[in-house]
């Protein structure tokens, strides 16, 4: 029977597969494999070629091979950690089967002395002898040696055999889908169809062949579908008309001229981009990206000033109260007296809060600062014209879209992030927004001197700190999570606090995961007011807060952090005009590789470069916790290694946008790659 299958087949339930019942379905669902399409990305890890049986003298080291051998001698050492071994041979040589966790009885059963047995696995070579460690496949039955057999990383309860069976079944029935890409794109991928590419992907000999054309095509599909959805969201936002703001540059420049610094070129450029959006007749939806300390706050406040001058209200949301307060105080300082500027705080009593809400609704407040509390339902604005969100990298696409709707019809949105990431990743994560980037740091900034120190040399560090304190400077001392356990985290920072307190009485305070938010604020305010000199903490101090007088940061156990994280931590100092220092402490000598990484940090203060290097080493998912941030990880595409594909996808999207092409043909692509939850009325 030849059923014409379309993409719907791929979205059907797993139970529609032969041999898959409720039990297997539930096991797979736990692994987020919900339909047939999801199973396509369950790729073989390796394979055993049972068709090729070899002789010992012809074995290829490092490859998976199958051989027929006779067990000759057991060795079961009684010492822990030493593996059990079985010496085996054929007429051409000897090989050892090594078992790290096989019991004697089991080993004797599967490898009985003197019998001809077939084993398979990866061939190793150690002390002049061939080895197979934990042979995967052991049998006396030579009829079983017939074909290639894929090995999968196993889901509990589902055997390799079942995986082979169901995946082969899917590949056999794989639908021929109508091609969604343009001819010019298809030429780039040697016209390989989606169907053929998937088949290639599952061929065991293609495992890990990331450079092959089938792989590139499939990676491109993933990237392209993401970009297409972003493009649709962008189009929708651009369709929304608003009352344009009228900007008075003379007034704006008066504010700028009163600052005690001059704006950098990048700050001026992005301010101009934002102003253009404010004046435009469609809603702004813009991301302002800039490394820590690049001076985003002032740019956003100038946008706020222009919006208020144009008759609108502005809301600025910060991740913490202390940061909200810092922005609020800056605004009070630089804006005209006649502006009504308020801070809404969790600490305010009912009456104070109610007062603020009433005044917001009556348009008696021009700018409101606060945490996420300013976007609660009960907060009603009279004429909200701009929402600014600081340090927002934890928002997903859906949350952002809601935000843009929430402000009402005339409201522009400006998001700010201090997470410098490579452009390909920005395009992916924030492709629904327009982008402004500040690359340059203020010229007055001195580079942060970065050193690494062994923990055993802590006395040197203490001496250094003594001098800094005498020079009236302040110090951050960061103790990272040692285990994923709050308890241990707590005790390590407490210990360090006690230790430092003995050396510097009355000069040390402690912040950790158990500090209440009220205590935390008091401590941070105390640090700002120079009530004490050393702040010991776990990594819970947010990046955005300005401590102009803190110019030393000591980071313990620095190898627990990725480069980007270290860079972000380091960005807490060096915000004033003094020169500053970052001391990375390590428990033991660094490996060559670790040294290379730390060198990048020592040589460069460019967050974009550092994050790129970091991602080359660790993969993009692990850097800066993107895995937790709710963005979907790609199954194949990699923003670092496939940057050419990202750029190609960007060009193709632009081409489609400019030519106003109908995008209906991409419906299967979007449905399959599950980006349709973001825009459900596409096509
Ligand atoms: P971030 O981009 O990390 O939010 P901030 O806006 O907090 O950085 O700025 C960090 C510090 O740099 C602040 O103290 C701010 O006053 C100062 N700053 C901002 N722009 C400039 C500039 N052009 N020249 C000198 N200092 C600046
Ligand atoms: Mg900031």
XYZ file of C-alpha atoms and ligand atoms in Angstrom:
711
model
C 0.000 0.000 0.000
C 1.383 3.349 -0.968
C -0.064 6.030 1.265
C 0.853 9.584 0.396
C 2.172 11.033 3.566
C 2.555 14.703 4.321
C 4.086 16.564 7.191
C 1.078 15.812 9.398
C 2.292 12.251 9.601
C 5.430 13.495 11.304
C 3.400 15.299 13.903
C 1.324 12.273 14.768
C 1.412 10.487 18.045
C 4.069 7.913 18.815
C 1.443 5.216 19.371
C 0.785 5.260 15.643
C 4.101 3.441 15.257
C 4.145 -0.308 15.134
C 5.434 -1.863 18.310
C 5.123 1.310 20.354
C 2.634 1.115 23.166
C 1.663 3.345 26.028
C 4.660 2.299 28.079
C 7.277 3.264 25.489
C 5.345 6.417 24.634
C 5.402 7.533 28.241
C 9.095 6.815 28.563
C 9.821 8.852 25.453
C 7.577 11.678 26.575
C 9.718 12.018 29.655
C 12.578 12.750 27.266
C 10.442 15.405 25.531
C 9.926 13.153 22.517
C 6.231 13.666 21.858
C 5.721 12.853 18.221
C 7.373 11.178 15.287
C 9.206 14.318 14.255
C 10.894 14.546 17.653
C 12.205 11.031 17.194
C 14.002 12.067 14.016
C 16.560 13.863 16.180
C 17.336 10.825 18.217
C 20.532 10.092 16.368
C 22.742 7.069 16.613
C 25.794 7.691 18.752
C 27.846 4.979 17.221
C 27.259 1.724 15.477
C 28.419 -1.802 15.510
C 29.156 -3.271 12.160
C 28.221 -6.874 12.666
C 28.583 -7.666 9.023
C 32.331 -7.392 9.090
C 33.954 -9.909 11.274
C 37.679 -9.421 11.501
C 40.732 -11.334 12.649
C 42.672 -10.035 15.645
C 45.772 -9.170 13.643
C 43.665 -6.972 11.300
C 41.787 -5.058 13.990
C 41.615 -1.309 13.611
C 42.266 0.548 16.821
C 39.575 3.049 17.743
C 36.892 1.467 15.571
C 33.865 -0.571 16.437
C 34.445 -4.098 15.220
C 33.104 -7.551 15.616
C 35.311 -10.588 16.034
C 35.066 -14.238 16.783
C 37.342 -15.275 19.673
C 37.959 -17.996 22.237
C 38.220 -17.008 25.950
C 41.357 -18.528 27.485
C 42.007 -17.095 30.909
C 40.156 -15.055 33.559
C 41.712 -12.517 35.824
C 39.524 -11.221 38.655
C 41.657 -8.945 40.850
C 40.361 -8.464 44.400
C 41.462 -4.826 44.466
C 38.860 -2.144 44.113
C 38.900 -0.100 40.906
C 40.915 -2.697 39.027
C 38.845 -4.152 36.186
C 38.106 -7.797 35.587
C 39.804 -9.158 32.482
C 39.380 -12.077 30.146
C 42.255 -12.992 27.847
C 40.977 -14.303 24.508
C 42.508 -15.307 21.214
C 41.993 -16.459 17.666
C 44.511 -18.072 15.371
C 46.119 -14.696 14.586
C 46.628 -13.134 18.028
C 45.336 -12.190 21.482
C 42.873 -9.681 22.817
C 41.715 -8.762 26.319
C 38.072 -8.149 27.198
C 37.950 -5.629 30.041
C 34.980 -5.248 32.368
C 34.808 -2.303 34.711
C 31.587 -3.338 36.312
C 30.916 -6.905 35.331
C 30.515 -9.549 38.044
C 32.546 -12.724 37.916
C 29.509 -14.915 37.459
C 28.201 -12.841 34.616
C 31.552 -12.737 32.856
C 32.014 -16.479 33.167
C 28.585 -16.992 31.715
C 28.989 -14.807 28.658
C 32.615 -15.693 27.992
C 32.974 -19.394 28.851
C 36.551 -20.675 28.499
C 37.322 -22.630 25.360
C 34.149 -21.754 23.458
C 34.038 -19.702 20.274
C 32.251 -16.430 21.038
C 31.410 -13.368 19.002
C 32.019 -10.011 20.659
C 31.908 -6.485 19.387
C 32.900 -3.084 20.606
C 35.496 -0.370 20.283
C 38.985 -1.718 19.827
C 41.690 -0.330 22.088
C 45.400 -1.013 22.388
C 47.205 -0.965 25.728
C 50.594 -2.328 26.800
C 51.085 -4.022 23.480
C 47.753 -5.793 23.592
C 44.424 -5.324 21.852
C 41.530 -4.620 24.169
C 37.782 -4.363 24.121
C 36.334 -2.569 27.111
C 32.845 -3.645 28.182
C 32.092 -5.501 24.930
C 28.680 -4.397 23.781
C 27.597 -7.432 21.999
C 28.392 -10.947 22.968
C 26.905 -13.972 21.343
C 27.565 -17.569 20.471
C 25.081 -17.406 17.655
C 26.752 -16.597 14.362
C 23.443 -16.046 12.576
C 23.090 -12.832 14.527
C 26.021 -11.358 12.675
C 24.422 -9.830 9.737
C 23.937 -6.110 9.727
C 24.871 -2.718 10.990
C 23.250 -1.998 14.265
C 22.945 1.533 15.650
C 23.789 2.427 19.200
C 21.735 5.130 20.884
C 22.138 6.888 24.133
C 19.431 5.045 25.930
C 16.340 6.248 27.602
C 15.673 4.211 30.651
C 13.505 1.291 29.756
C 13.944 1.426 25.994
C 16.451 -0.942 24.494
C 18.695 -0.382 21.530
C 16.702 -2.931 19.655
C 13.490 -0.956 20.121
C 15.152 2.261 19.013
C 16.512 0.609 15.897
C 13.124 -0.806 15.149
C 11.061 2.333 15.540
C 13.518 4.690 13.930
C 13.975 2.415 10.932
C 10.224 2.300 10.658
C 9.981 6.080 10.559
C 12.770 6.444 8.036
C 11.052 3.935 5.778
C 7.818 5.883 5.862
C 9.399 9.316 5.712
C 7.157 11.586 3.602
C 8.414 13.387 0.517
C 7.584 16.958 1.404
C 7.172 19.725 -1.138
C 10.339 21.771 -1.126
C 9.980 25.004 0.824
C 13.280 26.637 -0.052
C 13.936 28.825 -3.061
C 15.998 27.496 -5.951
C 18.974 29.616 -5.076
C 19.040 28.255 -1.539
C 18.610 24.719 -2.812
C 21.574 25.155 -5.105
C 23.687 26.033 -2.100
C 22.767 22.683 -0.604
C 23.326 20.711 -3.791
C 19.564 20.287 -4.119
C 19.369 17.682 -1.412
C 15.763 17.329 -0.296
C 14.696 17.352 3.336
C 13.708 13.738 3.046
C 17.072 12.636 1.669
C 18.922 14.744 4.188
C 17.124 13.067 7.088
C 17.948 9.671 5.647
C 21.597 10.591 5.380
C 21.537 11.922 8.906
C 20.525 8.527 10.202
C 23.090 6.530 8.313
C 25.489 5.208 10.888
C 28.535 6.000 8.800
C 27.502 9.657 8.876
C 27.657 10.008 12.635
C 29.332 13.278 13.548
C 29.775 14.347 9.938
C 28.934 17.959 10.611
C 30.460 19.318 7.458
C 28.405 17.227 5.047
C 25.809 18.922 2.926
C 22.823 17.025 4.373
C 23.759 18.218 7.812
C 24.071 21.813 6.649
C 20.713 21.711 4.950
C 18.983 20.442 8.061
C 20.770 22.937 10.280
C 19.735 25.659 7.867
C 16.093 24.568 8.142
C 16.236 25.049 11.888
C 17.822 28.463 11.664
C 15.584 29.569 8.869
C 12.367 28.579 10.609
C 13.416 30.538 13.693
C 14.264 33.580 11.623
C 11.037 33.328 9.693
C 8.987 33.392 12.864
C 11.031 36.338 14.131
C 10.426 38.109 10.868
C 6.674 37.574 11.168
C 6.618 38.971 14.687
C 8.646 41.944 13.560
C 6.245 42.584 10.693
C 3.275 42.439 13.039
C 4.812 44.926 15.407
C 5.730 47.214 12.528
C 2.114 47.226 11.428
C 0.987 48.785 14.677
C 0.517 52.484 14.238
C 1.154 54.849 17.097
C 1.171 58.570 17.769
C 4.709 59.651 16.927
C 6.709 61.486 19.522
C 8.134 64.880 18.808
C 11.674 65.276 19.971
C 13.191 68.551 20.962
C 16.914 68.074 20.440
C 17.771 71.401 22.022
C 16.213 70.294 25.304
C 17.864 66.901 25.043
C 21.272 68.436 24.440
C 20.857 70.715 27.436
C 20.613 67.612 29.601
C 23.623 66.054 27.875
C 25.713 69.183 28.349
C 25.117 69.077 32.107
C 26.516 65.553 32.484
C 29.959 65.314 34.000
C 31.164 63.292 31.030
C 30.662 63.444 27.296
C 28.832 60.637 25.549
C 30.819 58.150 23.517
C 30.245 57.923 19.774
C 28.422 54.638 20.208
C 26.147 56.149 22.845
C 25.310 59.006 20.461
C 24.662 56.612 17.593
C 22.283 54.379 19.524
C 20.512 57.370 21.046
C 19.910 58.568 17.522
C 18.537 55.179 16.490
C 16.169 55.189 19.447
C 15.063 58.758 18.805
C 14.265 57.870 15.205
C 12.042 55.066 16.437
C 10.305 57.316 18.939
C 9.486 59.776 16.161
C 8.303 57.062 13.827
C 4.654 56.261 13.262
C 5.062 52.594 14.251
C 5.926 51.092 17.589
C 9.524 50.753 18.639
C 10.622 47.296 19.703
C 14.329 47.627 20.206
C 17.097 45.862 22.061
C 19.996 47.908 23.359
C 22.938 45.607 23.786
C 26.138 46.699 25.430
C 28.793 45.222 27.621
C 28.738 45.886 31.363
C 29.695 49.450 32.048
C 29.237 50.636 28.481
C 26.807 53.305 29.659
C 23.379 52.093 28.626
C 21.540 53.745 31.511
C 22.143 57.307 30.422
C 21.043 56.493 26.872
C 17.783 55.019 28.126
C 17.188 57.962 30.441
C 17.639 60.369 27.552
C 15.032 58.388 25.605
C 12.799 58.682 28.680
C 13.427 62.415 28.813
C 12.476 62.825 25.156
C 9.297 60.822 25.614
C 8.223 62.838 28.644
C 9.022 66.093 26.850
C 6.752 64.863 24.100
C 3.891 64.486 26.581
C 4.092 60.810 27.508
C 4.644 58.752 30.638
C 7.603 56.397 30.948
C 8.071 53.229 33.008
C 11.514 51.837 33.740
C 11.727 48.344 35.150
C 14.897 47.037 36.778
C 15.533 43.529 38.075
C 16.100 44.672 41.666
C 14.977 47.505 43.884
C 18.450 48.737 44.472
C 19.081 49.067 40.756
C 15.685 50.721 40.270
C 16.647 53.171 43.011
C 19.997 53.923 41.408
C 18.347 54.745 38.098
C 15.709 56.790 39.911
C 18.293 58.851 41.744
C 20.209 59.521 38.561
C 17.011 60.686 36.850
C 16.198 62.990 39.791
C 19.645 64.486 39.475
C 19.742 65.157 35.745
C 16.119 65.866 34.839
C 14.345 69.217 35.271
C 12.614 69.864 38.604
C 9.237 70.048 36.948
C 9.382 66.354 35.974
C 7.430 64.160 38.347
C 9.669 61.209 39.004
C 8.665 58.393 41.338
C 10.004 55.127 42.637
C 7.629 52.357 43.578
C 9.074 50.020 46.154
C 7.913 46.832 47.796
C 8.681 48.514 51.096
C 6.105 51.235 50.662
C 3.008 50.949 52.785
C -0.444 50.552 51.357
C -1.190 54.257 51.397
C 2.034 55.260 49.666
C 1.498 52.684 46.964
C -2.103 53.677 46.472
C -1.042 57.260 46.147
C 1.403 56.406 43.405
C -1.163 54.316 41.541
C -3.692 57.150 41.668
C -1.145 59.620 40.398
C -0.057 57.309 37.573
C -3.643 56.935 36.470
C -4.152 60.695 36.582
C -0.994 61.363 34.597
C 0.549 63.172 37.566
C 3.689 61.044 37.305
C 6.001 61.370 34.318
C 8.485 58.612 35.025
C 8.069 55.646 37.313
C 10.945 53.417 38.387
C 10.504 49.996 39.953
C 10.864 46.254 39.676
C 8.409 43.983 37.874
C 5.790 45.376 40.271
C 5.267 48.257 37.860
C 3.661 45.912 35.372
C 1.091 44.387 37.659
C -2.493 44.437 36.480
C -3.586 47.047 38.973
C -1.020 49.529 37.709
C -2.819 51.694 35.199
C -1.083 54.365 33.219
C -2.758 57.360 31.741
C -0.515 57.954 28.743
C 2.295 55.440 28.706
C 4.648 56.146 25.822
C 7.766 54.148 26.633
C 8.658 51.042 28.581
C 12.334 50.512 29.417
C 13.504 47.189 30.780
C 16.984 46.914 32.193
C 19.124 43.738 32.205
C 16.436 41.618 30.675
C 18.154 38.603 29.237
C 15.839 36.264 31.057
C 12.830 37.095 28.893
C 11.732 34.727 26.145
C 10.178 35.694 22.828
C 6.634 35.201 24.056
C 7.126 37.302 27.162
C 8.630 40.062 25.076
C 5.746 40.063 22.683
C 3.284 40.334 25.565
C 5.222 43.267 26.881
C 4.988 45.120 23.633
C 1.214 44.593 23.650
C 0.836 45.468 27.310
C 1.964 49.079 27.099
C -0.971 50.041 24.970
C -1.225 51.486 21.581
C 1.248 54.340 21.728
C 3.876 52.628 23.770
C 7.430 52.037 22.569
C 9.586 49.326 24.103
C 13.305 49.455 24.819
C 15.014 46.418 26.294
C 18.561 46.531 27.571
C 20.941 43.672 28.022
C 24.480 43.535 29.314
C 25.021 40.120 27.840
C 27.359 40.532 24.934
C 26.868 37.574 22.653
C 27.932 36.853 19.081
C 25.775 38.368 16.383
C 24.491 35.021 15.161
C 23.091 34.290 18.582
C 21.593 37.746 18.941
C 19.879 37.277 15.577
C 18.417 34.043 16.853
C 17.364 35.119 20.304
C 16.333 38.673 19.565
C 15.535 38.547 15.859
C 12.049 39.848 16.582
C 13.552 43.161 17.672
C 15.596 45.913 16.123
C 19.068 46.060 17.535
C 21.334 48.817 18.808
C 24.791 47.959 20.015
C 27.256 49.875 22.161
C 30.706 48.396 21.573
C 32.850 51.194 22.855
C 33.544 51.851 26.548
C 33.843 55.378 27.984
C 37.346 56.666 27.372
C 37.992 57.518 30.998
C 37.737 53.832 31.893
C 40.948 52.150 32.894
C 41.276 48.508 31.955
C 40.760 46.063 34.804
C 44.029 44.358 35.668
C 43.373 40.644 35.923
C 45.596 38.203 37.817
C 45.368 34.549 38.688
C 46.517 33.282 42.085
C 46.729 29.927 43.757
C 44.597 29.651 46.864
C 47.687 28.749 48.854
C 48.960 32.259 48.154
C 46.010 33.874 49.898
C 48.396 35.827 52.150
C 49.581 37.825 49.144
C 45.987 38.647 48.330
C 45.329 39.756 51.900
C 48.365 42.055 51.784
C 47.152 43.549 48.527
C 43.742 44.159 50.032
C 45.223 45.788 53.085
C 46.864 48.361 50.833
C 43.669 48.939 48.897
C 41.697 49.518 52.080
C 44.298 51.990 53.253
C 43.770 53.807 49.960
C 40.056 53.981 50.847
C 39.003 51.444 48.210
C 36.371 48.724 48.513
C 36.497 45.038 47.680
C 34.116 42.375 46.411
C 34.975 38.846 47.511
C 33.014 36.246 45.549
C 32.636 32.643 46.760
C 30.824 30.685 44.086
C 28.494 27.761 44.558
C 30.683 24.821 45.357
C 27.979 22.236 45.044
C 24.518 22.636 43.724
C 23.475 22.891 47.307
C 22.534 26.090 49.052
C 23.756 24.699 52.346
C 27.334 24.227 51.214
C 27.299 27.458 49.303
C 26.195 29.137 52.482
C 28.851 27.584 54.678
C 31.743 28.344 52.326
C 30.861 32.018 52.174
C 30.270 32.110 55.935
C 33.715 30.606 56.525
C 35.386 33.162 54.331
C 33.432 35.920 56.031
C 34.624 34.738 59.482
C 38.190 34.482 58.220
C 38.252 37.968 56.724
C 36.477 39.478 59.705
C 39.314 38.394 61.962
C 41.829 40.174 59.756
C 39.665 43.213 59.029
C 37.409 43.750 62.057
C 34.225 45.759 61.371
C 35.089 46.006 57.714
C 33.380 42.946 56.281
C 29.769 42.084 55.440
C 28.226 38.956 53.985
C 25.541 38.291 51.377
C 24.396 34.809 50.463
C 21.406 32.902 49.152
C 19.661 33.006 52.507
C 19.899 36.736 53.061
C 16.399 38.190 52.864
C 15.809 40.806 50.227
C 15.452 43.475 52.894
C 18.775 42.576 54.527
C 20.350 42.423 51.118
C 19.259 45.903 50.259
C 20.528 47.250 53.564
C 23.886 45.583 53.035
C 24.244 46.837 49.474
C 23.278 50.325 50.557
C 25.808 50.087 53.365
C 28.470 49.110 50.859
C 27.516 52.027 48.612
C 27.793 54.356 51.623
C 31.227 52.919 52.448
C 30.051 51.722 55.887
C 32.392 48.740 55.433
C 35.112 47.789 52.991
C 34.762 44.146 51.979
C 31.595 42.517 50.718
C 31.748 38.722 50.750
C 29.077 37.168 48.591
C 28.000 34.252 46.513
C 27.218 35.261 42.961
C 23.958 36.921 43.855
C 24.884 40.567 43.362
C 23.315 41.729 40.148
C 25.491 43.036 37.413
C 23.896 46.403 36.848
C 24.542 48.122 40.167
C 27.088 50.906 40.115
C 29.588 50.805 42.984
C 31.988 53.498 41.823
C 34.263 53.063 44.837
C 34.666 49.275 44.576
C 37.703 48.562 42.494
C 38.909 45.138 43.541
C 37.112 41.872 42.971
C 38.455 38.565 44.255
C 36.830 35.514 42.693
C 37.435 32.242 44.493
C 37.284 28.896 42.762
C 37.390 30.754 39.493
C 37.445 27.564 37.472
C 33.800 27.058 38.447
C 32.853 29.840 36.072
C 32.872 30.202 32.331
C 34.770 33.059 30.737
C 31.662 35.096 30.097
C 30.559 34.797 33.675
C 33.977 35.816 34.927
C 33.843 38.790 32.619
C 30.426 39.774 33.944
C 31.573 39.421 37.528
C 34.664 41.424 36.801
C 32.424 44.135 35.339
C 31.251 44.979 38.849
C 34.462 46.858 39.349
C 36.130 49.401 37.124
C 33.098 51.628 36.816
C 34.671 54.651 38.412
C 37.805 56.448 37.305
C 40.287 54.613 39.529
C 42.233 51.705 38.172
C 40.863 48.375 39.289
C 41.908 44.793 39.825
C 40.378 41.369 39.425
C 42.028 38.444 41.214
C 41.037 34.982 40.078
C 41.813 32.366 42.700
C 42.355 28.710 41.888
C 42.597 25.656 44.089
C 45.316 24.001 42.045
C 47.629 24.685 39.149
C 45.888 25.448 35.885
C 45.966 23.086 32.969
C 47.410 24.436 29.699
C 43.906 24.719 28.337
C 42.627 26.604 31.342
C 45.640 28.923 31.133
C 44.800 29.742 27.538
C 41.254 30.619 28.508
C 42.296 32.803 31.404
C 44.757 34.549 29.082
C 41.864 35.668 26.908
C 40.337 37.264 29.964
C 43.595 38.927 30.948
C 44.252 40.327 27.499
C 40.777 41.461 26.575
C 38.024 43.467 28.148
C 35.738 43.033 25.163
C 32.696 41.055 26.290
C 31.692 40.182 22.712
C 35.047 38.620 21.984
C 35.142 36.817 25.307
C 31.691 35.300 24.916
C 32.575 34.119 21.435
C 35.718 32.420 22.700
C 33.744 30.956 25.565
C 31.170 29.524 23.215
C 33.841 28.012 21.024
C 35.004 26.113 24.055
C 31.779 25.253 25.811
C 29.091 25.420 23.189
C 26.497 28.162 23.179
C 23.943 26.388 25.333
C 26.126 26.425 28.400
C 27.310 29.972 28.237
C 25.471 32.400 30.480
C 22.740 29.930 31.229
C 20.892 30.163 27.934
C 19.704 26.638 28.514
C 17.626 27.892 31.377
C 16.511 31.006 29.620
C 13.758 29.284 27.715
C 15.177 29.690 24.238
C 14.895 26.499 22.363
C 18.174 24.920 21.710
C 18.831 23.934 18.180
C 19.135 20.275 17.489
C 21.839 20.622 14.886
C 22.625 24.267 14.210
C 25.355 25.984 16.177
C 25.657 29.779 16.206
C 29.421 29.588 16.439
C 30.320 26.818 14.038
C 27.577 27.437 11.494
C 27.786 31.207 11.422
C 27.793 31.132 7.595
C 24.398 29.413 7.646
C 23.018 32.048 10.001
C 24.174 34.805 7.702
C 22.709 32.999 4.709
C 19.382 32.645 6.528
C 19.431 36.331 7.384
C 19.994 37.271 3.739
C 17.248 34.962 2.552
C 14.782 36.396 5.084
C 15.630 39.935 3.950
C 15.103 38.882 0.351
C 11.716 37.412 1.179
C 10.695 40.451 3.206
C 11.701 42.833 0.441
C 10.029 40.906 -2.336
C 6.844 40.485 -0.313
C 6.822 36.826 -1.139
C 3.993 34.652 0.068
C 5.313 32.496 2.871
C 2.578 29.870 2.797
C 4.969 27.299 1.419
C 6.900 27.436 4.684
C 3.958 26.285 6.731
C 5.168 22.684 7.092
C 8.628 23.912 8.049
C 7.262 26.129 10.792
C 4.763 23.575 12.030
C 7.354 20.840 12.148
C 10.021 22.887 13.816
C 7.441 23.970 16.333
C 7.895 27.683 16.104
C 4.231 28.127 15.335
C 3.295 28.487 18.970
C 4.650 31.987 18.689
C 2.547 33.036 15.743
C -0.420 30.802 15.271
C -2.174 32.573 12.475
C 0.612 32.276 9.951
C -0.498 31.177 6.484
P 25.721 49.639 31.858
O 25.829 49.768 30.383
O 26.441 48.455 32.383
O 24.312 49.741 32.356
P 25.962 52.153 33.209
O 24.965 52.846 32.394
O 25.553 51.745 34.576
O 26.521 50.890 32.441
O 27.265 53.049 33.271
C 28.361 52.698 34.049
C 29.050 53.929 34.590
O 29.632 54.660 33.534
C 28.101 54.880 35.274
O 28.724 55.329 36.453
C 27.932 56.005 34.292
O 27.674 57.218 34.926
C 29.252 56.030 33.595
N 29.211 56.508 32.205
C 28.237 56.325 31.301
N 28.556 56.896 30.116
C 29.767 57.451 30.277
C 30.650 58.189 29.410
N 30.330 58.457 28.145
N 31.819 58.608 29.935
C 32.158 58.337 31.216
N 31.375 57.652 32.071
C 30.191 57.206 31.623
Mg 23.068 48.690 33.502
